[in-house]
XYZ file of C-alpha atoms in Angstrom:
621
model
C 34.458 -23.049 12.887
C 35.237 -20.654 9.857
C 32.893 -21.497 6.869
C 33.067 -20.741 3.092
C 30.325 -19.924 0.824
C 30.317 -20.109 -2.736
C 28.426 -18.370 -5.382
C 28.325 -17.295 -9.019
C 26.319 -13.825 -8.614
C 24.293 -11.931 -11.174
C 26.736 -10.632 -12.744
C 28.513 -13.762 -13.344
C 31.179 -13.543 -11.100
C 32.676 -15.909 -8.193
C 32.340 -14.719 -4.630
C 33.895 -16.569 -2.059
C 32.729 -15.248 1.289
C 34.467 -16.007 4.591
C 31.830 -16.607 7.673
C 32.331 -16.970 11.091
C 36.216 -15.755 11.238
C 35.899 -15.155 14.617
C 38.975 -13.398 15.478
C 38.598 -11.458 11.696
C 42.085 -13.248 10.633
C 42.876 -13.428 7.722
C 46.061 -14.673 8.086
C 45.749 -17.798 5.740
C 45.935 -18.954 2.660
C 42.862 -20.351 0.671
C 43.551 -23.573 -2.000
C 41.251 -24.974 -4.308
C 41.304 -25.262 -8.898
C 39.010 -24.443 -11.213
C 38.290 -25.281 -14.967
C 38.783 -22.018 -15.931
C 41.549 -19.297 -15.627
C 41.183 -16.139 -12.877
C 41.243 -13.729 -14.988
C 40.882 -10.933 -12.143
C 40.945 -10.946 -8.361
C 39.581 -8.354 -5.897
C 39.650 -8.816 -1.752
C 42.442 -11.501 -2.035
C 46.200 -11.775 -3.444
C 47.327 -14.923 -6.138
C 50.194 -16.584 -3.816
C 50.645 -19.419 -6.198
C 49.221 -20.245 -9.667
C 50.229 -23.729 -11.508
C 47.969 -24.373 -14.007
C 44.615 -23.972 -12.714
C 45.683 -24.781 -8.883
C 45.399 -21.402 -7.054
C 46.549 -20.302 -3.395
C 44.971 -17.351 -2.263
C 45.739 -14.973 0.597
C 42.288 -13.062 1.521
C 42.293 -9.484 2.003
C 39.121 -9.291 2.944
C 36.313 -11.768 3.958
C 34.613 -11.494 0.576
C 36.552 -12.725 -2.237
C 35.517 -11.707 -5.969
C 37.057 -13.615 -8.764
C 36.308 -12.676 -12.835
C 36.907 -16.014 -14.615
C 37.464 -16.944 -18.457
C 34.233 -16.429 -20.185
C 32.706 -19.697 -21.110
C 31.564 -20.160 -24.433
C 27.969 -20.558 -23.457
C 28.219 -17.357 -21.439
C 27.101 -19.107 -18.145
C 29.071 -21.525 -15.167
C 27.508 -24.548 -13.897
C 28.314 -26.990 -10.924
C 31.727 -27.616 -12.458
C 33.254 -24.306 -12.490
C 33.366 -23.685 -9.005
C 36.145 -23.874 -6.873
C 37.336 -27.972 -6.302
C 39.350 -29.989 -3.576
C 39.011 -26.218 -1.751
C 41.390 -26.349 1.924
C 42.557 -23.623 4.135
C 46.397 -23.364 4.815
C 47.046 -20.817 8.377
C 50.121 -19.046 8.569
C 51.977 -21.890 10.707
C 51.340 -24.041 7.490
C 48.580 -26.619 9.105
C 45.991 -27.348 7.648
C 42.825 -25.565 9.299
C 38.684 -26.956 9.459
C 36.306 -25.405 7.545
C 32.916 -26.099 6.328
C 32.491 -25.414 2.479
C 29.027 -25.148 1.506
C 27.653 -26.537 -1.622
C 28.310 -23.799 -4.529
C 24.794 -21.345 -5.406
C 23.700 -19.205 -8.269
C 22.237 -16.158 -8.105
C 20.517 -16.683 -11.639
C 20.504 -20.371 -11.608
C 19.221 -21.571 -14.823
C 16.956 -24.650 -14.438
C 17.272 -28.077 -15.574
C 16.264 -28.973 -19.386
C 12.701 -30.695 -19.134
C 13.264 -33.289 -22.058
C 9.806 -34.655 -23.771
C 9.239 -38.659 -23.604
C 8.516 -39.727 -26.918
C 8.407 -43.428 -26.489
C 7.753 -45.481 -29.770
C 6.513 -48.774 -29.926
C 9.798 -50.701 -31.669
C 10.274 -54.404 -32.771
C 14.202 -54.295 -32.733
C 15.300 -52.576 -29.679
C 19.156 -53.812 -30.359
C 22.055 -50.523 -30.206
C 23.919 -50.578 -32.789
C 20.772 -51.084 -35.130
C 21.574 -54.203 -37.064
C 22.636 -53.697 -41.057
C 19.915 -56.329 -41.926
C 17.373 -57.412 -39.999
C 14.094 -60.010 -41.156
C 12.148 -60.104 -37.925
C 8.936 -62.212 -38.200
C 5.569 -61.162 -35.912
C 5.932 -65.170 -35.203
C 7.929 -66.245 -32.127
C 8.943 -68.887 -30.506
C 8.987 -69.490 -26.142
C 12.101 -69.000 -24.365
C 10.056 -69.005 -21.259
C 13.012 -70.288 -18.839
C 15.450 -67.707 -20.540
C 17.842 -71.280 -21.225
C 20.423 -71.943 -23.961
C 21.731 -74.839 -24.594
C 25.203 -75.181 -25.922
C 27.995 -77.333 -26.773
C 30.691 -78.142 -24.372
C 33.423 -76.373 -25.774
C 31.603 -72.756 -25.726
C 31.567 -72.924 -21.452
C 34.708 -71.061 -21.553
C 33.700 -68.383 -24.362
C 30.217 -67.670 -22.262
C 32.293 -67.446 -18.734
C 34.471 -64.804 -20.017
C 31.417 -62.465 -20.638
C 29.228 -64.045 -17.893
C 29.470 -60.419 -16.136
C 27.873 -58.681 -18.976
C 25.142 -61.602 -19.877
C 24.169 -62.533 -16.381
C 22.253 -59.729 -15.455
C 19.595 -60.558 -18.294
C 19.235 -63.477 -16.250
C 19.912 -65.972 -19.454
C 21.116 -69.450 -18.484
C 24.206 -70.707 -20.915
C 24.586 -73.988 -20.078
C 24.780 -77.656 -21.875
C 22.175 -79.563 -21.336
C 18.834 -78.248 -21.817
C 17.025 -75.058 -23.137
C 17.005 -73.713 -26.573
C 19.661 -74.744 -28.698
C 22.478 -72.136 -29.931
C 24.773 -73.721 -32.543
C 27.892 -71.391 -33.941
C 28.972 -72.217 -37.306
C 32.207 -70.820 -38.502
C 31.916 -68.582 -41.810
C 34.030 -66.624 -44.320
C 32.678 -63.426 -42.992
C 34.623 -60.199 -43.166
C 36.082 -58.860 -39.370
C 33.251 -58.598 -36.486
C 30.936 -59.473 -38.933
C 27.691 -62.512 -37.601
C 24.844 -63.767 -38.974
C 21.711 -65.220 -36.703
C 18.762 -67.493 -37.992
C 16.369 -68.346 -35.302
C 13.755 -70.909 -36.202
C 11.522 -72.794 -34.489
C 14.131 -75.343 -33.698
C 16.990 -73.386 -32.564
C 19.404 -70.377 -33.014
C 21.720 -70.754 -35.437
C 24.473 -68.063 -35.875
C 27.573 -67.724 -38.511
C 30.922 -66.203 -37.774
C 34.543 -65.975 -39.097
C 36.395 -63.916 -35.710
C 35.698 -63.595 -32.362
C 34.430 -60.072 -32.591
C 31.752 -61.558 -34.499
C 31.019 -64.664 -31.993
C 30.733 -62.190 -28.967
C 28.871 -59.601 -31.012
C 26.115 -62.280 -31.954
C 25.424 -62.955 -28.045
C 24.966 -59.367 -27.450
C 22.694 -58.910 -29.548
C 21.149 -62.000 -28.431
C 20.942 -60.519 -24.934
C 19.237 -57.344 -26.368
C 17.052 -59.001 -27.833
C 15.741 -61.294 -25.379
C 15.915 -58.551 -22.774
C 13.195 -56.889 -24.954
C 10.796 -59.667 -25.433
C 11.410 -61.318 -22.077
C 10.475 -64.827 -22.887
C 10.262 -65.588 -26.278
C 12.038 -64.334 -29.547
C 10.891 -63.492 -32.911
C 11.900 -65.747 -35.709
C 13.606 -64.518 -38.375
C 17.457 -63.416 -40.106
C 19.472 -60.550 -38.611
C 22.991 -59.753 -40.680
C 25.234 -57.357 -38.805
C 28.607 -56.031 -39.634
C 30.180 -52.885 -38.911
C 30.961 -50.000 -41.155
C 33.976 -48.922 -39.493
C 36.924 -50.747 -37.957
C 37.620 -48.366 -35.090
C 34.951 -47.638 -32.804
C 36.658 -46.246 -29.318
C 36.391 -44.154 -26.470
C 39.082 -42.351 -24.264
C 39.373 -42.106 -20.858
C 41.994 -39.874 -19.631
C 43.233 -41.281 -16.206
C 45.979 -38.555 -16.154
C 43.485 -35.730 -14.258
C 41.547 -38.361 -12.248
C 43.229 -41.872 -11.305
C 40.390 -44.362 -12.057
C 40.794 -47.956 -10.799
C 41.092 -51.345 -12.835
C 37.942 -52.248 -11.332
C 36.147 -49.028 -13.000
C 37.995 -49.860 -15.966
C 37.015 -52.873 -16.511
C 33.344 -51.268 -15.640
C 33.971 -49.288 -19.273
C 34.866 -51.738 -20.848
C 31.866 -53.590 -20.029
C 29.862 -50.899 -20.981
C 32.040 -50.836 -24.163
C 31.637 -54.095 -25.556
C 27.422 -53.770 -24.539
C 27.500 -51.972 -27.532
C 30.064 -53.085 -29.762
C 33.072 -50.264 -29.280
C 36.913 -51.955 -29.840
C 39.180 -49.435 -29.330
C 39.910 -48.224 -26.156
C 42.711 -45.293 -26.026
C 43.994 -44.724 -22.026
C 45.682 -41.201 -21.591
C 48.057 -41.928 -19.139
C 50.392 -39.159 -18.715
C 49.282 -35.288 -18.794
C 50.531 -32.170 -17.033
C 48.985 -33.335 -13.718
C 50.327 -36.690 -13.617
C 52.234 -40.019 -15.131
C 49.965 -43.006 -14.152
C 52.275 -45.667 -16.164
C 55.006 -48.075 -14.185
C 57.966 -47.926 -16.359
C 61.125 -50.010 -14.681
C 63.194 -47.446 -16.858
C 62.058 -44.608 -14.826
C 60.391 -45.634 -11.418
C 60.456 -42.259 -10.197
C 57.953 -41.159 -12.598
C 55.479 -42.870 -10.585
C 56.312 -42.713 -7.645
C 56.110 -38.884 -7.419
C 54.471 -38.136 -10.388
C 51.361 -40.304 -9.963
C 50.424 -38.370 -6.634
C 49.154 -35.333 -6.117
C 48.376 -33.071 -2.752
C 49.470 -30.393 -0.714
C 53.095 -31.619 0.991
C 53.448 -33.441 -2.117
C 55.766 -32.710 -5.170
C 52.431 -32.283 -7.631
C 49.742 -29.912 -6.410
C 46.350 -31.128 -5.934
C 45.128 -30.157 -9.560
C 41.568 -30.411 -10.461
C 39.939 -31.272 -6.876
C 42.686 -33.484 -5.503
C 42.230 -31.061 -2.071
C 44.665 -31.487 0.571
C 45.700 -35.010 1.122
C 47.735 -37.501 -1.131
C 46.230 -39.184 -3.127
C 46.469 -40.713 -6.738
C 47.559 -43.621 -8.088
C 49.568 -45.830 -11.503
C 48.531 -48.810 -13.196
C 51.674 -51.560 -12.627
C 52.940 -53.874 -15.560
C 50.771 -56.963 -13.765
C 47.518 -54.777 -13.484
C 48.168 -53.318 -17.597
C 48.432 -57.060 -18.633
C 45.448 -58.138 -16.911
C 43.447 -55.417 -18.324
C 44.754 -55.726 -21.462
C 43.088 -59.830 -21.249
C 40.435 -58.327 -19.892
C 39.579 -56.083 -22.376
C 40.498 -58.833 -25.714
C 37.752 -61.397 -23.949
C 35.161 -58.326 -24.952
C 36.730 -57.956 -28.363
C 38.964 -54.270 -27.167
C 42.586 -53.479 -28.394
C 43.756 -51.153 -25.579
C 45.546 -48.218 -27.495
C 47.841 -46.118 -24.337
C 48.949 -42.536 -24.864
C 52.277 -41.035 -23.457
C 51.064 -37.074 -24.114
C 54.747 -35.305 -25.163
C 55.998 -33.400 -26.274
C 53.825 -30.553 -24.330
C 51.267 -31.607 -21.448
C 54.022 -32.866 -19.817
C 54.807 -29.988 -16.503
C 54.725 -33.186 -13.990
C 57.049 -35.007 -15.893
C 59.851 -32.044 -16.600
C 59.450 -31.279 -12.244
C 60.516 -35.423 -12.287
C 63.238 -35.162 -15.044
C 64.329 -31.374 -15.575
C 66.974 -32.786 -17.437
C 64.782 -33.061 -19.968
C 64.202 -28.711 -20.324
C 67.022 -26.554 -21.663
C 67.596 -24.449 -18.721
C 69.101 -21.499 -20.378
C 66.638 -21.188 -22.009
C 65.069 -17.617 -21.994
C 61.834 -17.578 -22.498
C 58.897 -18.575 -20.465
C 55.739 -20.678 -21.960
C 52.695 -21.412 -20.873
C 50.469 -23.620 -22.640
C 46.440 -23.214 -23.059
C 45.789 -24.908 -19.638
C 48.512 -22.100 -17.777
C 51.238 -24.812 -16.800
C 54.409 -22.692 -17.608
C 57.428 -24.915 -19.120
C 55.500 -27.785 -20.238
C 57.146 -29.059 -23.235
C 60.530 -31.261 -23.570
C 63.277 -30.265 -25.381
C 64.164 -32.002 -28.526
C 67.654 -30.865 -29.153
C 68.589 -32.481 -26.200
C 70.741 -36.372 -26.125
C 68.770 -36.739 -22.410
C 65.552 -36.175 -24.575
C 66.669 -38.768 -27.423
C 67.378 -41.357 -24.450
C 63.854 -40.782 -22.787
C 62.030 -41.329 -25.603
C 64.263 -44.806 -26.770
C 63.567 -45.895 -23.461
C 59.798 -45.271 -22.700
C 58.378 -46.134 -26.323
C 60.127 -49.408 -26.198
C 59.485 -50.648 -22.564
C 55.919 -49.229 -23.385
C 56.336 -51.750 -26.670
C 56.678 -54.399 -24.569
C 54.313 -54.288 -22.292
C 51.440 -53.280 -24.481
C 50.084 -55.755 -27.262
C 48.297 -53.279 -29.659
C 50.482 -52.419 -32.790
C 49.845 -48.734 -32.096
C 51.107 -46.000 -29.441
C 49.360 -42.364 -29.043
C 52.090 -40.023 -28.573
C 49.713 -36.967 -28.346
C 51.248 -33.647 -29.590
C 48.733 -31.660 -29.087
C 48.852 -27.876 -27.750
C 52.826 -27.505 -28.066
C 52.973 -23.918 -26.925
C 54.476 -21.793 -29.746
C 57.291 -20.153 -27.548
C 58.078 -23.483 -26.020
C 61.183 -23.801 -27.662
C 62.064 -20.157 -28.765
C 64.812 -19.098 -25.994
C 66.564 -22.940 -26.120
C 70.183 -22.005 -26.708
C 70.389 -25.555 -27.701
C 67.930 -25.672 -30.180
C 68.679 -22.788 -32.178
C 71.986 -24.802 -32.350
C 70.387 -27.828 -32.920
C 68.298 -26.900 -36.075
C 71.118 -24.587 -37.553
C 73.532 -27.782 -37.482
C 70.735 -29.973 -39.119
C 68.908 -27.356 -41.673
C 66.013 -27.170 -39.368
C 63.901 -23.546 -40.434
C 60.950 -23.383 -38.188
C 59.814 -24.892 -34.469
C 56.886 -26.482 -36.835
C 59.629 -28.268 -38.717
C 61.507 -29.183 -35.555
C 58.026 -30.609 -34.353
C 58.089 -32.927 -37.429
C 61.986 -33.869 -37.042
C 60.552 -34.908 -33.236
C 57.851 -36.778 -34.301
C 59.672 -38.890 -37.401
C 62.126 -39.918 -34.615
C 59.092 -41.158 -32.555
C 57.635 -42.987 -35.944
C 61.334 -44.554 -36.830
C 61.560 -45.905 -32.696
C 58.491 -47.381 -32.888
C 58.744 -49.076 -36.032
C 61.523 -51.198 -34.670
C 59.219 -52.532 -32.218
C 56.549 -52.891 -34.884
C 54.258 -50.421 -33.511
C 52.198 -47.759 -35.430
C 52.524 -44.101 -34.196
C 49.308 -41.949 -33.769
C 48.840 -38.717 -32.748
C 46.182 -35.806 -32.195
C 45.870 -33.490 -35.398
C 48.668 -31.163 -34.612
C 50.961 -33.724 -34.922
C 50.348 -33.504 -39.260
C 48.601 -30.425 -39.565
C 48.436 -26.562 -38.593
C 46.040 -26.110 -35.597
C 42.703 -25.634 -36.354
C 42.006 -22.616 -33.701
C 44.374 -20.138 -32.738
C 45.080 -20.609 -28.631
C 48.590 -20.151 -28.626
C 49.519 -23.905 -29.847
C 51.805 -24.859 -32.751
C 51.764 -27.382 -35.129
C 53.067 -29.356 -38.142
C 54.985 -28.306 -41.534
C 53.691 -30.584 -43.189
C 56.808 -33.430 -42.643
C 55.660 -35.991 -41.236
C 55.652 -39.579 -42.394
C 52.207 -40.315 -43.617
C 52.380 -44.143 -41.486
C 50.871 -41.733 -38.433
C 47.397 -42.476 -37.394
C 45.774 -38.920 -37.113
C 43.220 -38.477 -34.303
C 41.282 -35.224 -35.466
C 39.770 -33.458 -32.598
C 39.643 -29.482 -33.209
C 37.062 -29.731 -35.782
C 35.251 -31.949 -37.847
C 36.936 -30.073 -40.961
C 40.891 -30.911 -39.261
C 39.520 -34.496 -40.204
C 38.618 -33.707 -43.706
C 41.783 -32.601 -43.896
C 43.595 -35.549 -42.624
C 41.955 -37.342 -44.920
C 42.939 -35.824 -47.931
C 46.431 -35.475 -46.835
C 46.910 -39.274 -46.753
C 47.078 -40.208 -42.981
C 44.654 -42.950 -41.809
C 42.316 -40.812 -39.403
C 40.298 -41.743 -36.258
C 37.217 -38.393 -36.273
C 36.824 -37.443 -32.819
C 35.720 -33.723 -32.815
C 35.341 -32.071 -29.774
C 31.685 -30.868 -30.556
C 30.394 -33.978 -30.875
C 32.395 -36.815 -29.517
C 33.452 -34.671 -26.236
C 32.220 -35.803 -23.195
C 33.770 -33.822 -20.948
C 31.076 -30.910 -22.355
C 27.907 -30.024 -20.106
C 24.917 -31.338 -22.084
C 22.962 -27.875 -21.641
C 23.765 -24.721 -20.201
C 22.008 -25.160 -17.372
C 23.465 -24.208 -13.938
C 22.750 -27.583 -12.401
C 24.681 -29.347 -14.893
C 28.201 -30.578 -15.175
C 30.968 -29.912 -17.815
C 32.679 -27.236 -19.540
C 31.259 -25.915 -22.932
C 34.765 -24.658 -25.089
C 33.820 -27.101 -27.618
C 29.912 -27.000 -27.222
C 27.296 -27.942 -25.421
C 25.989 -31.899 -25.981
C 22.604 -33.428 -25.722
C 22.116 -37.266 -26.405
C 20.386 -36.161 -29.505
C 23.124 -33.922 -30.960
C 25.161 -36.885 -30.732
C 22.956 -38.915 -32.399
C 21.882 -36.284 -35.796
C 25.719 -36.182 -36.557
C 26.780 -37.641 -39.752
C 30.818 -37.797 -39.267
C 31.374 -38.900 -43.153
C 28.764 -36.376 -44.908
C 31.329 -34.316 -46.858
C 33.875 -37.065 -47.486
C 34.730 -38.114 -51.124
C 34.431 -41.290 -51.627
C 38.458 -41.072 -52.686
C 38.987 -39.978 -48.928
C 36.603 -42.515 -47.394
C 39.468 -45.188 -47.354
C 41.895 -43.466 -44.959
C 38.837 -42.613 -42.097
C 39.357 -45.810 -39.972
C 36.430 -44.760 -37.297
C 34.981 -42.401 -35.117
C 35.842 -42.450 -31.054
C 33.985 -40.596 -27.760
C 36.663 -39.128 -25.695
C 35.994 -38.426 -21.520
C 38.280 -35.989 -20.453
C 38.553 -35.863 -16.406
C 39.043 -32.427 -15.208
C 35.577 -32.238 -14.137
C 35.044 -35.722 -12.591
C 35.840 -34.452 -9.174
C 34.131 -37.281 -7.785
C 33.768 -40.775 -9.427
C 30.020 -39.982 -8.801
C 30.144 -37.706 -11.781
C 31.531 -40.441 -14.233
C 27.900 -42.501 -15.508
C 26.289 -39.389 -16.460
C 28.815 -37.316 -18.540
C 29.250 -41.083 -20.220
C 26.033 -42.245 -20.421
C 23.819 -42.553 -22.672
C 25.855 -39.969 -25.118
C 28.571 -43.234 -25.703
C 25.697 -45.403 -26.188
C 24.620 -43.173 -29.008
C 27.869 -42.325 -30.993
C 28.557 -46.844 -30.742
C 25.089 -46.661 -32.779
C 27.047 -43.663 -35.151
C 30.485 -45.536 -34.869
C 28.697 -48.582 -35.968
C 26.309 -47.367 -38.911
C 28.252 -44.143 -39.877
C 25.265 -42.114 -39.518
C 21.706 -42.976 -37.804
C 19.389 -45.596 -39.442
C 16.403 -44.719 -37.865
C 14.574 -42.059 -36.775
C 15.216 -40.521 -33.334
C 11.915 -41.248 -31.766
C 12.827 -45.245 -32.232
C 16.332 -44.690 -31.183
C 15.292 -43.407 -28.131
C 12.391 -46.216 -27.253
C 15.761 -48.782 -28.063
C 17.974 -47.054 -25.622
C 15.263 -46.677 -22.655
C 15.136 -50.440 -22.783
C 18.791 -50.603 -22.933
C 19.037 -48.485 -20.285
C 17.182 -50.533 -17.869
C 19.497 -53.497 -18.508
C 22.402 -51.322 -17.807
C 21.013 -49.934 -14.277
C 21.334 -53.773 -13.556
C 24.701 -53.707 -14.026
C 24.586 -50.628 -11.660
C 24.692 -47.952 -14.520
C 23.094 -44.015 -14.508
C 22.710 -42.396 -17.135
C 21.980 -38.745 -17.921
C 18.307 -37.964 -19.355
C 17.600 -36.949 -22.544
């Protein structure tokens, strides 16, 4: 059986070698993506090239590719070829072993240095006020007693509490009694004295907040709890994290895992990217065929198998019944669920579903950051003014958050130069630029919206210029200041929101990215354009250090962001996430850290341990 072997040599270059071709034919084709661009080939011919999905016919048995240069200078276990099948010349699909991918100069794995602390408060986010006493009181059966009415409020978390082991129940054990407060959102107070727990609240962010910390605590001191005042409330509303499902389908179930994880540590916002150029994951009855081509990808199949699909369908879509029981799902652990339809670029699957939506005489050929040539809608067009009607107000419907991400991000700056029909277009409405056609587009989007009383938001190059020059275009500087920014280029593009008047959600891709390697060491996974991100980089940023205190009012909150290219197998998912999430809910929370890292660290080992229960890895650091 032909085998393939896989190494980045010395000199930084991909060879894929060919073993045991018996017959020395090389009359196939070779399939597999990578995270970053071939940017020369020798021993083999490019057949195909969408995006980063490559066939390759071999000329040799020793294939040598030159790839993008990675920031860091170095690939790791993610830049190798993914989802990698052999196609023969009768167009079956032919065995192979592929062996795991080497390095000639592997670099080795960061040692990190345990510097465990001895800590009294072990609780992520650190609490704004905490009185903790060296006097405690037994809890030796781990039982709470509580009224009758709270059964149902403890049975909708009962998959996050019960693997502390705590018994809620209503007739014995220490007493819990909830008092409702004027308190300001997500805000709780909790006295324990020797007689029982009681804890003050005004919303239900601030009920379920209350317990976890409860659970933290207890899972720290095992079986009793120090008496004493702790009075929490967060310093910013929006504290989120983004999973794009667009590159990797993730199930409800693993979700609802998230989530989980989420609410642990008091995040509320979760934004779900559910259309990109390699897929549309959302059931919309206006347009069924958008899933049911455009949520699957493989070989035979209308979408190529980007970013390690490999050769078989496969993929997925989240119906209206499974979105609204997530979205119940995720208000019982105090989440809004914010989705994202990613137009008017980022959107290659959906233009092969609906070409309608492209001006076909057009010209001119784009290709976007991420090489998918064509990738951007048309906005001159009446098909393009239906679509959008359409999706933003079924999507209105079925989502209960007052805000829609509409992304606009990386709009390729020839993407609409050869349209015919919008050089027409913008001469018949006193349109100048493609940047002012951009904010025509998006003031549309903003005025549809509104009539279903939604919000708009939209990455930073929906308001602004782009930050770094890849070929993307941006704003003019038109658009109506009711959009919610989401600054991701640079922590300066959100200084910049700010000042310009849009509410902004910080989310720089140096910090907040979680789709970056941690280190630039060859065992590790993740791409580096951003940076590289340790737990601890995470944790030293201070998002609001150079805001005026005039600015302060439109930065809503920060949010993590998990990008999927690399999470070729679900395996991959715990680590890139955690404990680097964990850490920016203790930023998200605070604004900055409270404490130094040493006791940080000692807090998150024991909250670590709690979260392998609920089956949990995490990456060290």
């Amino acid at each position: 059986m032909m085998e393939i072997h896989l190494i980045f040599t010395s000199s930084n270059q991909l060879k894929i070698s060919i073993a045991n071709n018996v017959n020395q034919n090389l009359d196939f084709k070779i399939c597999f993506s990578l995270v970053y661009s071939i940017e020369n080939i020798d021993g083999g011919t490019i057949l195909k090239k969408i995006g980063r999905y490559y066939e390759i016919s071999p000329k040799k048995n020793e294939i040598i590719l030159t790839l993008q240069n990675p920031r860091i200078g170095s690939y790791n276990l993610s830049c190798g070829p993914e989802g990698l099948f052999i196609i023969d010349s009768k167009e079956k699909r032919s065995e192979c072993v592929i062996h795991p991918l080497k390095f000639e100069n592997p670099i080795p794995l960061v040692q990190y240095i345990d510097d465990r602390e001895k800590i009294l408060n072990p609780v992520i986010p650190i609490p704004f006020l905490s009185h903790l006493k060296n006097e405690f009181v037994n809890i030796s059966n781990l039982q709470f007693k509580i009224k009758e009415e709270e059964k149902d409020f403890f049975k909708k978390i009962q998959n996050i509490t019960e693997a502390s082991n705590i018994i809620f129940n209503t007739t014995a054990g220490f007493e819990i009694v909830f008092v409702k407060k004027k308190l300001q959102a997500d805000e709780y107070k909790i006295l324990i004295d020797k007689k029982l727990i009681t804890i003050n609240y005004a919303d239900y962010g601030g009920k379920l907040y209350s317990i976890i910390t409860l659970v933290q605590l207890v899972n720290f001191y095992k079986s009793e709890l120090p008496l004493g005042l702790i009075e929490d409330k967060p310093s910013l509303s929006w504290r989120g994290m983004h999973l794009d499902c667009a590159r990797q389908f993730y199930s409800i179930e693993r979700i609802k895992r998230l989530m989980d994880y989420m609410c642990f540590f008091k995040l509320n916002r979760f934004h779900w990217h559910l259309t990109d150029n390699e897929a549309w994951r959302v059931e919309l009855e206006c347009y069924p065929n958008l899933t049911n081509q455009g949520a699957f990808r493989g070989y035979n199949e209308k979408i190529p198998p980007f970013y390690g699909t490999g050769y078989n369908k496969s993929g997925g879509y989240y119906s209206r019944g499974e979105i609204e029981e997530l979205i119940e799902y995720a208000k019982q652990r105090n989440i809004e669920i914010m989705p994202e339809i990613d137009l008017p670029a980022h959107s290659w699957t959906l233009l092969e579903i609906m070409p309608e939506l492209r001006d076909t005489s057009s010209n001119v050929i784009s290709e976007d950051v991420g090489n998918y040539p064509n990738n951007t809608i048309n906005p001159a067009l009446e098909e393009t003014h239906i679509f959008l009607k359409n999706i933003l107000e079924e999507l209105s419907e079925i989502f209960s958050f007052n805000i829609i991400h509409v992304g606009v991000d990386e709009r390729p700056k020839e993407s609409w130069e050869g349209s015919p029909k919008v050089i027409k277009y913008m001469q018949d409405n006193n349109i100048s630029s493609f940047d002012e056609l951009q904010d025509v587009y998006m003031n549309n989007i903003i005025s549809i919206l509104k009539k279903s009383n939604k919000l708009t938001a939209a990455w930073n190059e929906a308001a602004l210029p782009p930050h770094n020059d890849i070929g993307s275009a941006g704003s003019s500087g038109k658009v109506d200041k009711s959009c919610i920014i989401f600054a991701w280029e640079h922590e300066d593009v959100g200084l910049m929101s700010a000042r310009k008047g849009f509410k902004t959600v910080l989310c720089p891709g140096h910090k907040t990215y979680f789709d970056m390697a941690h280190n630039n060491s060859t065992h590790e996974r993740g791409i580096c354009w951003a940076a590289t991100i340790e737990v601890k980089d995470v944790f030293d940023w201070q998002p609001l250090r150079d805001f005026e205190n005039e600015n302060l009012k439109n930065v809503l909150g920060i949010q993590g962001q998990l990008w999927s290219e690399t999470i070729t197998n679900k395996d991959f998912f715990d680590e890139m996430i955690n404990p680097r999430l964990a850490t920016l809910a203790e930023i998200a929370w605070c604004s900055k850290a409270k404490r130094p890292w040493a006791q940080f660290r000692s807090s998150l080992l024991h909250n670590l341990d709690y979260l392998s229960k609920l089956g949990w890895n995490f990456h060290n650091f």
